[in-house]
Short mmCIF file of C-alpha atoms in Angstrom, two decimals:
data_model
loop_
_atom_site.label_atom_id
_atom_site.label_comp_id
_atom_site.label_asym_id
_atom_site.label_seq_id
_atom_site.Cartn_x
_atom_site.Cartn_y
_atom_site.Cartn_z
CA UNK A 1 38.97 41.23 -36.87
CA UNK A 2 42.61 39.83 -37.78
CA UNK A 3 42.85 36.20 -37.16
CA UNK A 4 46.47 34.91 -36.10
CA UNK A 5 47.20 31.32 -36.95
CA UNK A 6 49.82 29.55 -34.72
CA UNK A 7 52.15 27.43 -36.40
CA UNK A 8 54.51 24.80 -35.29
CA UNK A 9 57.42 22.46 -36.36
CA UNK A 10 57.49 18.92 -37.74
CA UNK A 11 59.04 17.66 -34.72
CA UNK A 12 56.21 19.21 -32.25
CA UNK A 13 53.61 17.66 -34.46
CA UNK A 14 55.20 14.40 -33.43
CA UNK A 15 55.37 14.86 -30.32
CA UNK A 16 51.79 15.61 -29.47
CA UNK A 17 51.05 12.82 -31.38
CA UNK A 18 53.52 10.48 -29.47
CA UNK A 19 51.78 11.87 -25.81
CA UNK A 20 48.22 11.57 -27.25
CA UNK A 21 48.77 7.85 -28.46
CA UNK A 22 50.52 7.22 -25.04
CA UNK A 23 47.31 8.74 -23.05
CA UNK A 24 45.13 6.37 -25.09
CA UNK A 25 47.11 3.22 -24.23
CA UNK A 26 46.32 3.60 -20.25
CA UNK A 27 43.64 1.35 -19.36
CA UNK A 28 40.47 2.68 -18.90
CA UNK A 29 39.02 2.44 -15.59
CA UNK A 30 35.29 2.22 -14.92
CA UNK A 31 33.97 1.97 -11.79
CA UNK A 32 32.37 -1.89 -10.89
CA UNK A 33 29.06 -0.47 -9.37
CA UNK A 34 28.53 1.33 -12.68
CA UNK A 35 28.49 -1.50 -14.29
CA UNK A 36 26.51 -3.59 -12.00
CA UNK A 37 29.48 -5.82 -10.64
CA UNK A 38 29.48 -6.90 -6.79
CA UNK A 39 25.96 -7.11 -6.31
CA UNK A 40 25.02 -3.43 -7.09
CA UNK A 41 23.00 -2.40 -10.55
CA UNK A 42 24.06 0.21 -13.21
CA UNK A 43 22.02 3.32 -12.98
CA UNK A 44 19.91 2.56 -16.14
CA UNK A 45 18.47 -0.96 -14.29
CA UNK A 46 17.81 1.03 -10.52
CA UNK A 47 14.40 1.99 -9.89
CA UNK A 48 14.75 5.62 -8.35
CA UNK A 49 12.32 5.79 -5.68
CA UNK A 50 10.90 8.76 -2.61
CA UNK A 51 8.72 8.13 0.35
CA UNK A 52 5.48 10.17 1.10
CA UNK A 53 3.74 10.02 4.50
CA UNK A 54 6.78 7.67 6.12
CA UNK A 55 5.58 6.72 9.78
CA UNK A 56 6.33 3.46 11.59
CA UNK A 57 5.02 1.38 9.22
CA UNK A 58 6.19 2.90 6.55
CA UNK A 59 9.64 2.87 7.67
CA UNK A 60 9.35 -0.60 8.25
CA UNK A 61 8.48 -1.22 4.35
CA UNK A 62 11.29 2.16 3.49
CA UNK A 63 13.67 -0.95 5.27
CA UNK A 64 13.03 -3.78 3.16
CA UNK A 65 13.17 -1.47 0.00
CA UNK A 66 16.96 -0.01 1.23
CA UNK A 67 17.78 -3.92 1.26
CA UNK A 68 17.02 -4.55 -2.92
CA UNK A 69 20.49 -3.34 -4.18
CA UNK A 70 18.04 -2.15 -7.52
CA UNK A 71 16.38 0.31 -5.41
CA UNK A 72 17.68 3.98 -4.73
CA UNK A 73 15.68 6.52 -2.20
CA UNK A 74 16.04 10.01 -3.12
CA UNK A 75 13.73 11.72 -1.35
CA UNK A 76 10.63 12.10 1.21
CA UNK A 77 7.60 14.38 1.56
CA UNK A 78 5.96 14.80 4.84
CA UNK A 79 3.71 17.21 6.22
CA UNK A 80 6.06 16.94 9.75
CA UNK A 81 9.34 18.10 9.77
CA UNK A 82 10.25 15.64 12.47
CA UNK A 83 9.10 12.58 10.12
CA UNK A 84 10.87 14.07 7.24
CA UNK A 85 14.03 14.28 9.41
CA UNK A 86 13.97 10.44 10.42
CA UNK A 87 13.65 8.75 6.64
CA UNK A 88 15.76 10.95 5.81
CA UNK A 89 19.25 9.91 8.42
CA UNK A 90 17.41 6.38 7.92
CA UNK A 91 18.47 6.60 4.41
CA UNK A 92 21.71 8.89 4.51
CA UNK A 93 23.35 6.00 7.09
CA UNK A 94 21.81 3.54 4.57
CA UNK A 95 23.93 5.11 1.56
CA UNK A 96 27.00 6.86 3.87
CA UNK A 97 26.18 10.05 2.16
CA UNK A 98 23.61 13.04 3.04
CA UNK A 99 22.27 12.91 -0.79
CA UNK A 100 18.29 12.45 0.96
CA UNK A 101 16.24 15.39 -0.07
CA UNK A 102 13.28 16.29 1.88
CA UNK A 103 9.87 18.39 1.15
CA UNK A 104 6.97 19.24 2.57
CA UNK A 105 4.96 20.42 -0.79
CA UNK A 106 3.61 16.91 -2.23
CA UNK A 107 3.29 18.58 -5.94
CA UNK A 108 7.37 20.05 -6.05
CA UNK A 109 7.92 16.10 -4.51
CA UNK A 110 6.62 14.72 -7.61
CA UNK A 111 7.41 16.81 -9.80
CA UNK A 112 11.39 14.96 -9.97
CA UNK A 113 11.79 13.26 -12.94
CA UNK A 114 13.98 11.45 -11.69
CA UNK A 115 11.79 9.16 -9.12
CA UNK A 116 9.94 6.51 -11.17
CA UNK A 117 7.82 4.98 -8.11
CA UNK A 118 6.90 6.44 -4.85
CA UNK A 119 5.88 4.54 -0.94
CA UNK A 120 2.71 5.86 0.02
CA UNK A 121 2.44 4.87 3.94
CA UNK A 122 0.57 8.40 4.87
CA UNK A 123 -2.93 8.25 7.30
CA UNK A 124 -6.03 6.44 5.56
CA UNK A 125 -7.34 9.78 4.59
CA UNK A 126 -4.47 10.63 2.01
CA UNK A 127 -4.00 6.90 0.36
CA UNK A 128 -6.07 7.04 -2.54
CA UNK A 129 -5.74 11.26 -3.41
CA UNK A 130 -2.08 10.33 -2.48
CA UNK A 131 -2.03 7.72 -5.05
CA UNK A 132 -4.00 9.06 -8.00
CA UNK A 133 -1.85 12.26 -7.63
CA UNK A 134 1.31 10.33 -7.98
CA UNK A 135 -0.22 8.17 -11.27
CA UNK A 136 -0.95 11.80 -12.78
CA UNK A 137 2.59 12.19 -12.03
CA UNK A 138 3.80 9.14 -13.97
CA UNK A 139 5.07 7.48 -11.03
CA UNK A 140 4.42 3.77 -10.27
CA UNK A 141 2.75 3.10 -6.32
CA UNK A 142 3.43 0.68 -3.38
CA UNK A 143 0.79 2.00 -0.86
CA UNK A 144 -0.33 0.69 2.41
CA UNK A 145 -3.47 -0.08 3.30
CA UNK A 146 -6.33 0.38 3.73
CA UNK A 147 -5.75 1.72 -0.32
CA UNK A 148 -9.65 3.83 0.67
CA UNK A 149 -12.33 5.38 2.68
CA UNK A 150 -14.79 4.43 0.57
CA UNK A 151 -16.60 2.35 -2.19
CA UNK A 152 -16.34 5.54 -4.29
CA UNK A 153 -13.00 5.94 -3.70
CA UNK A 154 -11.91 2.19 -4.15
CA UNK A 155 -13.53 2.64 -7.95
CA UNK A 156 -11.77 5.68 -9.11
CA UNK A 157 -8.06 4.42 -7.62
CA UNK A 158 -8.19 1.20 -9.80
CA UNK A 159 -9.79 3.13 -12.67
CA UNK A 160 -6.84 5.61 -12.35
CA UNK A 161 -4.34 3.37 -12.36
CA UNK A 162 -5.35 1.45 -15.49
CA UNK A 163 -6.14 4.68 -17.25
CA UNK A 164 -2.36 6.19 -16.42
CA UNK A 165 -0.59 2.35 -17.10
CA UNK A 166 1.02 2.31 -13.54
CA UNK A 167 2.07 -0.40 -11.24
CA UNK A 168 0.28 -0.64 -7.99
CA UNK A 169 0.77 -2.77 -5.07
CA UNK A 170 -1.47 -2.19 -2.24
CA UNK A 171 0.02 -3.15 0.85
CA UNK A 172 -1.69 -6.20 1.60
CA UNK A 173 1.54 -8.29 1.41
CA UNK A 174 -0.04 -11.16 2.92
CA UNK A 175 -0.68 -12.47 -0.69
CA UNK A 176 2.69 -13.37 -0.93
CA UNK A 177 3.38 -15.28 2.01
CA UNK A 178 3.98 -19.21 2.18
CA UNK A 179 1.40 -19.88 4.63
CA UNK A 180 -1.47 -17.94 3.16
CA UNK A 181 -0.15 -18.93 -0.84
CA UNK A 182 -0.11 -23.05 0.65
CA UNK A 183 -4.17 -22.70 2.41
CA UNK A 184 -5.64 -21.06 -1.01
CA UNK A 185 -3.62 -23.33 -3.35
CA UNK A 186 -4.84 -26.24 -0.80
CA UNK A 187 -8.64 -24.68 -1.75
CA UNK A 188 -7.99 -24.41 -5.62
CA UNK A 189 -6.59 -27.90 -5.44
CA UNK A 190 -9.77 -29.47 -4.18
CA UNK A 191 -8.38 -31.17 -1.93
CA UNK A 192 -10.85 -29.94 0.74
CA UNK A 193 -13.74 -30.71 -1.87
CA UNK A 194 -16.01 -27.74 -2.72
CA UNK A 195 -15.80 -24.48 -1.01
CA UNK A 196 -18.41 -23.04 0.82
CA UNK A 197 -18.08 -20.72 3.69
CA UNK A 198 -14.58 -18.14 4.59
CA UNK A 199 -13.47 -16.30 7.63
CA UNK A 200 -12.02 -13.11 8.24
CA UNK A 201 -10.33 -12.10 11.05
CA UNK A 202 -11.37 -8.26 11.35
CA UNK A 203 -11.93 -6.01 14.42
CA UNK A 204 -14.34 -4.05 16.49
CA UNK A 205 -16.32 -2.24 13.68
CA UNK A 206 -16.74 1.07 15.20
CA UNK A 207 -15.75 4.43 14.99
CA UNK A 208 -16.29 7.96 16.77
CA UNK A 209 -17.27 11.31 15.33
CA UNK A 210 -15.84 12.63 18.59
CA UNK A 211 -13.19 15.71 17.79
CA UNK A 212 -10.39 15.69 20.39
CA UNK A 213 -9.61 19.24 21.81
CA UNK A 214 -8.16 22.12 20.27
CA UNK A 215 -4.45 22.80 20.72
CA UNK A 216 -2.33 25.48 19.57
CA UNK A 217 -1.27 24.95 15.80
CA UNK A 218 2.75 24.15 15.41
CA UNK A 219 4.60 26.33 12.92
CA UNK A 220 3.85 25.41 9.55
CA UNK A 221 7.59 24.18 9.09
CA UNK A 222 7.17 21.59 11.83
CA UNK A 223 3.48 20.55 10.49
CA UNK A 224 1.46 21.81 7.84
CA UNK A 225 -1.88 20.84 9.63
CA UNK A 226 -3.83 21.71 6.57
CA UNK A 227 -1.73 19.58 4.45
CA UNK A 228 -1.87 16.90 7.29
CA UNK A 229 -5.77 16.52 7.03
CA UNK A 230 -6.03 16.87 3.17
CA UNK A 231 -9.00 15.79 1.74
CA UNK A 232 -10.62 15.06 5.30
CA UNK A 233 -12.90 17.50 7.11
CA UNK A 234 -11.44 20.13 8.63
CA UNK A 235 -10.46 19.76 12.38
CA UNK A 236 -8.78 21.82 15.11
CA UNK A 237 -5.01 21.01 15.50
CA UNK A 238 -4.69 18.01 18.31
CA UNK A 239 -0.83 16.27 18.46
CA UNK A 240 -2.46 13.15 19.50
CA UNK A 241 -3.82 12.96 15.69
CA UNK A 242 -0.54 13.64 13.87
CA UNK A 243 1.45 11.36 16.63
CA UNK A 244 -0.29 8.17 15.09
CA UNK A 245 -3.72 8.54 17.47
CA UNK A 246 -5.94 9.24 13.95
CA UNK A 247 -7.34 5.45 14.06
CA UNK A 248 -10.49 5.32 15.25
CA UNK A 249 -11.86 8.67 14.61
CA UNK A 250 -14.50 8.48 11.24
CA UNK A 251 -13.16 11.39 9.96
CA UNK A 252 -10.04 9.46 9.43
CA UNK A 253 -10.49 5.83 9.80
CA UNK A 254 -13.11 3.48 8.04
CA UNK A 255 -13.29 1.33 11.35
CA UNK A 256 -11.89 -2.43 12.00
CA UNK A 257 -13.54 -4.01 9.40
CA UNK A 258 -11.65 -2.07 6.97
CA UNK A 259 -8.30 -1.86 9.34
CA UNK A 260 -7.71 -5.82 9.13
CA UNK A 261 -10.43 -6.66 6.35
CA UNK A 262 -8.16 -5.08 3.88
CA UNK A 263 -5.95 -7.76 4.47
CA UNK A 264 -8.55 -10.72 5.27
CA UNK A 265 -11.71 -10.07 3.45
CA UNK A 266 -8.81 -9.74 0.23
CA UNK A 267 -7.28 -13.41 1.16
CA UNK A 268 -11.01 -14.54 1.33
CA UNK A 269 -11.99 -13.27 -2.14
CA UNK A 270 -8.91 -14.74 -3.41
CA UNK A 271 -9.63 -18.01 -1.77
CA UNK A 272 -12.84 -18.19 -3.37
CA UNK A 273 -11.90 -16.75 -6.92
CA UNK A 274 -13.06 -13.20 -6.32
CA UNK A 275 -11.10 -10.81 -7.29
CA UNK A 276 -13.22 -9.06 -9.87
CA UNK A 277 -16.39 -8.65 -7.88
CA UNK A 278 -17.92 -8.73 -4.06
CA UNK A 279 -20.55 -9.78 -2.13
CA UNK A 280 -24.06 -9.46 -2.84
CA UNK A 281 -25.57 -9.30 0.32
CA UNK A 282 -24.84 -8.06 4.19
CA UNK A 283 -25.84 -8.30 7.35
CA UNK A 284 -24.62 -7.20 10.75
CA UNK A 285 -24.75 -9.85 13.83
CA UNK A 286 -23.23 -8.21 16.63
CA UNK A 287 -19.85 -7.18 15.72
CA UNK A 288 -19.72 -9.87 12.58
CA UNK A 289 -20.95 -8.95 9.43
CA UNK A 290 -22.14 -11.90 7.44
CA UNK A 291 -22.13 -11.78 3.59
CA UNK A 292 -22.92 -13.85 0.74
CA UNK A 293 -21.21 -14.00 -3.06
CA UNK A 294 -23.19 -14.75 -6.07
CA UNK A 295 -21.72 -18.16 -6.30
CA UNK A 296 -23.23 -19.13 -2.45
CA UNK A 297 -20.29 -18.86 -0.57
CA UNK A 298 -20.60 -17.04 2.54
CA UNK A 299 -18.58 -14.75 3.96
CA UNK A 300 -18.05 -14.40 7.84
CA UNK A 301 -16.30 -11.02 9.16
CA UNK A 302 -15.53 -11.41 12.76
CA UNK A 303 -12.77 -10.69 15.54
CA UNK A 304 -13.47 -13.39 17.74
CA UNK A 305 -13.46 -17.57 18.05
CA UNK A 306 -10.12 -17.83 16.22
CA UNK A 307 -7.62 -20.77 16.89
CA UNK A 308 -4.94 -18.24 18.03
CA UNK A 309 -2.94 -18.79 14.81
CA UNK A 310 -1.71 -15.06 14.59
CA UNK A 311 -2.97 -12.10 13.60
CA UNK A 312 -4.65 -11.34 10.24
CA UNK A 313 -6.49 -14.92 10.39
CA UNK A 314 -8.09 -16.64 7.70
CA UNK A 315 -10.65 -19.72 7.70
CA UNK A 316 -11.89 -21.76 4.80
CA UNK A 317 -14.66 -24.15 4.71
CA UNK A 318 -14.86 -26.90 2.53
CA UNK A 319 -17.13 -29.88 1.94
CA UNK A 320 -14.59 -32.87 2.59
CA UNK A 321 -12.51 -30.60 5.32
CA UNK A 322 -11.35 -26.90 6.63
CA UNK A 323 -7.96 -24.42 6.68
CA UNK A 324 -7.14 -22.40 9.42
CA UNK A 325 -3.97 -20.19 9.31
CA UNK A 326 -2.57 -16.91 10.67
CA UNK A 327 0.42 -14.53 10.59
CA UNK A 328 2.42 -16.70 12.59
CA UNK A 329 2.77 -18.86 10.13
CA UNK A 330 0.87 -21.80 12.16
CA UNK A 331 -1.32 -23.83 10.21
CA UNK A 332 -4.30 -25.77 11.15
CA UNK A 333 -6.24 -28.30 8.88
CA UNK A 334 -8.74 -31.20 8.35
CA UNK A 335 -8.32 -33.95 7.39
CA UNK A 336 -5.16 -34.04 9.45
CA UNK A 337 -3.67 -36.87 7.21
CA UNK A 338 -2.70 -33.35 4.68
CA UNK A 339 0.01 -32.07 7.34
CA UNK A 340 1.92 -34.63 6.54
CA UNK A 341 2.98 -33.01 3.00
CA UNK A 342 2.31 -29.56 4.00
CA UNK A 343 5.99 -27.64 4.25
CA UNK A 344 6.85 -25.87 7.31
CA UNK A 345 6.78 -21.90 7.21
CA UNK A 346 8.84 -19.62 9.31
CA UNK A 347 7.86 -16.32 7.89
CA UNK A 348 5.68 -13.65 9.83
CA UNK A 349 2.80 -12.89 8.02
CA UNK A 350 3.11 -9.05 8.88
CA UNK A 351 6.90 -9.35 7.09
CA UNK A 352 6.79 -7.04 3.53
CA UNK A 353 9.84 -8.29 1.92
CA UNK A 354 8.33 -10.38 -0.73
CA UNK A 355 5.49 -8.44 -1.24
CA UNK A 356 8.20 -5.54 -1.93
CA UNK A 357 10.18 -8.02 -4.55
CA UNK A 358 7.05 -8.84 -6.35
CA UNK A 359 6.34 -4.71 -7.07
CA UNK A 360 10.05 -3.90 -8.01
CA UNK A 361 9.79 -7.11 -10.20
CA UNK A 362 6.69 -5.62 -12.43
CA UNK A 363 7.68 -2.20 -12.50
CA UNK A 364 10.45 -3.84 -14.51
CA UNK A 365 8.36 -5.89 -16.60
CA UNK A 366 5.20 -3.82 -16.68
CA UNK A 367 3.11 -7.06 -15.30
CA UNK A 368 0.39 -6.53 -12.65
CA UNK A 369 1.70 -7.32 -8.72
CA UNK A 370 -0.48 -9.84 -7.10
CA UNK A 371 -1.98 -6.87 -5.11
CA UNK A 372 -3.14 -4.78 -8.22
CA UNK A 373 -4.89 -1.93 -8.22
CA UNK A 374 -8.16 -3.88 -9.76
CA UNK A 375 -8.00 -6.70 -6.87
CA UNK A 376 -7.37 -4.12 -3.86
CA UNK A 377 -10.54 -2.20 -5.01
CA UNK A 378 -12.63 -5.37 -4.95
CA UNK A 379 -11.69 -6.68 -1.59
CA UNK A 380 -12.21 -2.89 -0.14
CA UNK A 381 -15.25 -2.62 -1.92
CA UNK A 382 -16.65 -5.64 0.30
CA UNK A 383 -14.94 -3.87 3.52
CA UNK A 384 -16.79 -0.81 2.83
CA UNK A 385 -20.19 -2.50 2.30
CA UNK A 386 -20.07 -4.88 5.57
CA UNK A 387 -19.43 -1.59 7.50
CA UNK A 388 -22.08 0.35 6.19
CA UNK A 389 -24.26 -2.60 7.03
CA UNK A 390 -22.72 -2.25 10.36
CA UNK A 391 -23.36 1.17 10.61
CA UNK A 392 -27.13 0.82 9.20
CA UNK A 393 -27.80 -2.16 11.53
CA UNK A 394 -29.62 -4.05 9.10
CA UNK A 395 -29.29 -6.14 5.96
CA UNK A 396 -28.11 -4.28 2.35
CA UNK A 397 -28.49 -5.87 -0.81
CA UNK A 398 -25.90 -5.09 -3.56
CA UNK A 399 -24.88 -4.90 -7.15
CA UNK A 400 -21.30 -5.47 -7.53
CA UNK A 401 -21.14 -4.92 -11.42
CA UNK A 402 -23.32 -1.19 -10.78
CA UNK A 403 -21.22 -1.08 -7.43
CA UNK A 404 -25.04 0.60 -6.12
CA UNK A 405 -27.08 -0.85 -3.34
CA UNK A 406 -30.74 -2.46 -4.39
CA UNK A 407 -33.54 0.18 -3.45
CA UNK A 408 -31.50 1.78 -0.35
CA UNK A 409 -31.13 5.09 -1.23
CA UNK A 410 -29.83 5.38 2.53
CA UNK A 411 -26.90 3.08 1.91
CA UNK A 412 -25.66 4.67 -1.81
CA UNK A 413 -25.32 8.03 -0.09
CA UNK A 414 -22.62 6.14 2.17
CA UNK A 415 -21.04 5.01 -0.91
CA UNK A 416 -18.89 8.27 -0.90
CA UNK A 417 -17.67 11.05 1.17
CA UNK A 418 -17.21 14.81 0.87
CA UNK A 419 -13.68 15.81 0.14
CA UNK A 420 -12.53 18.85 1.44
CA UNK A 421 -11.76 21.67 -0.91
CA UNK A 422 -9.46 22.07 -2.94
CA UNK A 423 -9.03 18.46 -2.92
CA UNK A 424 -11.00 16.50 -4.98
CA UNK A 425 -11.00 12.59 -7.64
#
């Protein structure tokens, strides 16, 4: 093939040359949010996140993340199309674009690259296959609670996330609130002299195995019922379960003492410098469950004779005095003489915000979140042993290093459940 070469005069030469050089004297415009000016990040420093399982709670936390100008929602999975829908305009009038992608398939969700951490806020049942599937996936986890359904369960999510290196924060947010932070500092001061007995606030213990009625299935597109239950037994289709009515039922609940204990018996280990173990022994008094650490301090589980402090209540007692405080940020305390130092605190206790902050802060820096992987499975650990206590109606001696009960062959079976197939840890 003949090859033609173009030529041209001196004086064109110069000219391209003179418009070239003129093109590269015009300022070069790039825009401010690319650079991180006026509050907003550059791309590189954003932490790309999706939502799976977003009901009312979670869309309460999918809130305060929209609100950290380093955080950018991309997309949410959901076994209902109608949930899917709702984060999804939630985010799209958040940004003023329609850029939200939705799913239903959990595995084509995580598959993106592009999403480095994920909300987990689906039903109890999904949290930890949820969140072991997403570590596989390389993506760092903010997942409500309760993080398990059982002691089995609690061992292989920590043990997961330490073996993939990703930042968890269970959603027990309560460990970075003012009000909590000031009665366990107030502990680890001494200024109540020695510890020796905490409170928490938990509910009713029980659960049904009760099915509801059968219904006719919804198209798959509007809810993938199979998907729905996931590793749970397999139940006929009622709406009351996917409309938020699963609490309660075993099949998908672990019962009050986990519900609020998750939160509670957590602030109580923390309280007494517990985060890497659990109690040692159990026993059911009504609807309390009363417990006791290897160091003597006893543990009280109950949901009544609080001060009316809030929600989510904690008590510890000391040898020179006593902390009471709840999510309504109301303290109460003897001696009294310490209220007159004590700072005042405004913020709910149920409030995420800087729970949130303290995740999007360590996936940065690759530290552990003050509600780590290692310290949720501790404090659910002791949740799950007080209820199957409960359920036993007697006293169960355990070994928190073996994570086995002493001689109760009845009680280790209840350390686990069977996961439907194909799911399985």
């Amino acid at each position: 093939m003949m090859r033609t070469t173009k030529t041209c005069s001196r004086r064109q030469l110069l000219a391209r040359a003179a418009k070239t050089a003129a093109v590269a004297a015009l300022p070069y415009f790039v825009p401010g949010t690319a650079l991180g000016m006026n509050n907003a990040f550059a791309p590189s420093n954003r932490i790309v996140m999706g939502g799976l399982g977003i009901g009312p709670r979670g869309r309460e936390d999918l809130r305060h993340f929209l609100e950290n100008p380093d955080v950018q929602f991309v997309a949410v999975c959901d076994a209902q199309a109608e949930r899917r829908n709702m984060v999804k305009q939630m985010v799209d009038e958040r940004y003023g674009n329609r850029d939200c992608r939705t799913y239903q398939n959990m595995f084509e969700f995580l598959a993106r690259d592009d999403i480095d951490a994920v909300l987990i806020a689906t039903g109890d049942r999904w949290h930890t296959m949820a969140s072991i599937t997403a570590a596989k996936a390389g993506k760092d986890i903010y997942c409500e609670k309760p993080c398990s359904m059982t002691i089995a369960e609690s061992r292989a999510l920590a043990d997961t996330m330490r073996r993939y290196g990703r930042v968890y924060q269970a959603g027990t947010q309560r460990r970075n609130i003012g009000n909590f932070i000031y009665a366990v500092n107030l502990v680890y001061a001494g200024r109540l002299g020695k510890l020796h007995t905490v409170h928490a606030n938990t509910l009713a213990p029980a659960t049904t195995h009760d099915w509801l009625p059968e219904e006719p299935l919804p198209p798959k597109d509007e809810c993938d019922w199979d998907m729905w239950l996931g590793p749970a037994p397999w139940r006929p289709f009622n709406r009351r379960y996917v409309n938020g009515g699963w609490r309660g039922f075993f099949d998908f609940h672990g019962g009050g003492i986990l519900e609020w204990g998750s939160h509670t018996v957590d602030l109580c280990q923390w309280a007494n410098k517990a985060d890497d173990t659990a109690p040692i022994e159990y026993e059911p008094h009504g609807n309390e469950v009363h417990a006791v650490y290897a160091n003597g301090v006893k543990l009280v589980m109950r949901d009544t004779g609080w001060l009316g402090l809030g929600t989510c209540s904690v008590r510890y007692e000391c040898e020179e005095g006593w902390i009471e405080t709840g999510d309504r940020g109301l303290v109460a305390l003897e001696p009294e003489s310490l209220r007159a130092e004590m700072p005042v605190f405004t913020m709910a206790g149920t409030d995420p915000s800087t729970h949130i902050r303290d995740f999007l802060d360590c996936v940065k820096t690759r530290a552990k979140p003050k509600a780590n992987a290692d310290v949720a499975a501790q404090s659910h650990i002791a949740s799950h042993c007080a209820y199957i206590s409960w359920q036993l109606g007697r006293k169960v001696r355990f070994d928190p290093v073996k994570e086995e009960f002493l001689g109760d062959d009845e009680a280790n079976r209840m350390r686990s459940r069977a996961l439907r197939q194909p799911w399985h840890i």
